[in-house]
């Protein structure tokens, strides 16, 4: 009987296969990192879009219900004020016969802090005028954003024009949205 020796071929096969396996693993690692980077960029752009949408949605909701608006373009601040009933005394037979004792005004303030276009520029949302402590833009784990433009102007009677432009810190992409909001209950419109 003949005995076939194959021991020498295993080493030669291993010497050829090992560099190929290393090259294959390197290629898969590079592809995986590229996929991760593309996903990170897409997530940062999604965060940018959602922040713009969230700020404008809040502002539109507050503007439509406001009784007065005060615009301060020199500090990029807009204040929407609501008149709320503090106390009602019911006299007689029902709620509709109540006498209003006091009205209370409740503000909603949108304020840009930081310099326009700088990394630390954010929009703050408060229920009263004071130090900025509640940013609604910028501080996001998935993608920092900055404010490039935040302006208000009066278009017509009871119509507020808002322009908001933001930029993603991760991708550098920008979104700019301008909208006009009709404020049916607004009795006082001040621009400073």
XYZ file of C-alpha atoms in Angstrom:
192
model
C 0.000 0.000 0.000
C 0.996 3.472 -0.706
C 0.863 6.043 2.070
C 0.084 9.622 1.048
C 1.851 12.308 2.989
C -0.052 15.537 3.257
C 1.693 17.144 6.231
C 3.741 19.529 4.102
C 0.760 20.839 2.237
C -1.017 22.010 5.427
C 1.723 24.516 6.215
C 1.723 25.874 2.655
C -2.071 26.194 2.688
C -1.981 27.942 6.059
C 0.740 30.336 4.845
C -1.468 31.306 1.891
C -4.816 31.406 3.779
C -3.674 33.488 6.801
C -2.850 36.683 4.863
C -6.095 36.291 2.921
C -8.062 35.973 6.177
C -6.307 39.020 7.627
C -7.068 40.998 4.472
C -10.728 39.895 4.586
C -11.065 40.900 8.284
C -9.440 44.275 7.568
C -11.894 44.910 4.707
C -14.891 43.965 6.859
C -13.669 46.294 9.628
C -13.321 49.208 7.192
C -16.817 48.578 5.779
C -18.253 48.371 9.324
C -16.647 51.680 10.315
C -17.966 53.383 7.179
C -21.476 52.100 7.898
C -21.174 53.422 11.468
C -20.066 56.868 10.217
C -22.912 57.069 7.696
C -25.399 56.074 10.411
C -23.971 58.675 12.783
C -24.322 61.394 10.131
C -27.889 60.358 9.337
C -28.781 60.415 13.026
C -27.229 63.881 13.447
C -29.271 65.198 10.497
C -32.410 63.627 11.956
C -31.731 65.372 15.292
C -31.299 68.681 13.430
C -34.634 68.253 11.641
C -36.439 67.275 14.843
C -35.065 70.220 16.818
C -36.178 72.700 14.144
C -39.592 71.036 14.001
C -39.939 71.002 17.810
C -39.026 74.689 18.254
C -41.347 75.872 15.482
C -44.205 73.639 16.647
C -43.975 75.029 20.174
C -43.764 78.598 18.935
C -46.717 78.217 16.560
C -48.835 76.663 19.305
C -47.962 79.464 21.754
C -48.430 82.205 19.135
C -51.892 81.056 18.114
C -53.126 81.126 21.711
C -51.382 84.354 22.796
C -53.182 87.552 23.737
C -50.048 89.658 23.322
C -46.646 89.345 21.673
C -43.482 91.228 22.498
C -40.583 90.926 20.035
C -37.085 91.988 21.050
C -34.887 91.427 17.982
C -31.881 93.098 19.618
C -31.637 90.128 22.026
C -33.477 87.578 19.816
C -36.341 87.096 22.251
C -40.079 86.727 21.746
C -42.576 86.634 24.588
C -46.099 85.315 24.155
C -48.503 86.240 26.960
C -51.748 84.504 27.833
C -54.524 85.900 29.956
C -55.710 83.284 32.405
C -58.492 83.496 34.950
C -57.217 83.318 38.485
C -60.459 83.075 40.423
C -64.158 82.979 39.617
C -66.945 83.544 42.106
C -70.156 81.844 41.161
C -73.117 84.000 41.977
C -76.560 82.705 41.411
C -77.437 79.631 39.461
C -74.395 78.535 37.520
C -70.898 78.839 36.212
C -71.824 81.204 33.383
C -72.997 83.752 35.942
C -69.567 83.907 37.618
C -67.759 87.153 38.258
C -64.052 87.253 37.378
C -62.045 88.462 40.363
C -58.586 88.680 38.799
C -56.834 87.932 35.526
C -53.339 86.582 35.602
C -50.923 86.877 32.713
C -48.728 83.924 31.978
C -45.757 84.382 29.589
C -43.946 81.935 27.324
C -40.465 83.200 26.431
C -38.215 81.997 23.592
C -34.715 83.401 23.915
C -31.540 82.897 21.937
C -28.492 82.744 24.143
C -24.967 82.559 22.895
C -23.865 84.329 19.737
C -25.508 83.575 16.385
C -23.499 80.963 14.504
C -21.335 80.012 17.487
C -21.145 76.524 18.930
C -22.813 77.523 22.204
C -25.847 79.224 20.586
C -29.074 77.648 21.815
C -32.758 78.511 22.152
C -34.129 78.630 25.670
C -37.810 78.159 26.529
C -39.137 79.573 29.776
C -42.390 80.411 31.467
C -40.956 83.644 32.822
C -38.177 86.051 31.914
C -34.930 85.196 33.664
C -31.621 83.441 33.237
C -31.553 80.807 30.488
C -31.740 77.360 32.060
C -33.962 75.273 29.789
C -32.402 74.908 26.334
C -34.619 73.161 23.807
C -31.885 72.976 21.161
C -28.223 72.069 21.049
C -27.703 69.653 23.926
C -28.198 66.310 22.256
C -26.032 63.207 22.574
C -26.559 62.240 18.933
C -25.612 65.543 17.345
C -24.954 69.055 18.609
C -26.661 71.893 16.761
C -26.132 75.625 16.552
C -28.450 78.518 15.735
C -27.571 80.431 12.580
C -30.642 82.700 12.406
C -33.565 83.365 14.794
C -35.687 86.353 13.761
C -39.232 87.643 14.110
C -41.211 90.364 12.388
C -44.774 91.519 11.989
C -46.165 90.834 8.513
C -49.679 92.154 8.971
C -52.201 92.667 11.728
C -51.999 89.581 13.970
C -49.505 87.791 11.696
C -46.055 86.900 13.027
C -43.245 85.878 10.665
C -40.612 83.557 12.181
C -37.303 82.553 10.571
C -35.192 79.809 12.105
C -31.965 78.433 10.656
C -29.936 75.745 12.413
C -26.760 73.828 11.571
C -25.574 70.385 12.608
C -22.187 70.307 14.335
C -21.552 66.779 13.050
C -22.362 67.086 9.339
C -22.366 70.849 8.779
C -25.777 70.622 7.071
C -28.192 73.512 7.565
C -31.974 73.810 7.679
C -33.726 77.157 7.297
C -37.474 77.467 7.752
C -39.594 80.598 7.592
C -43.251 80.549 8.494
C -46.078 82.970 9.122
C -48.452 82.433 12.037
C -51.895 83.961 12.308
C -52.698 84.895 15.914
C -56.473 85.376 16.127
C -56.620 86.420 19.795
C -53.652 88.791 19.795
C -54.641 92.275 20.961
C -51.181 93.733 21.603
C -48.203 93.346 19.234
C -45.007 95.104 20.315
C -41.683 95.239 18.481
C -38.687 96.608 20.364
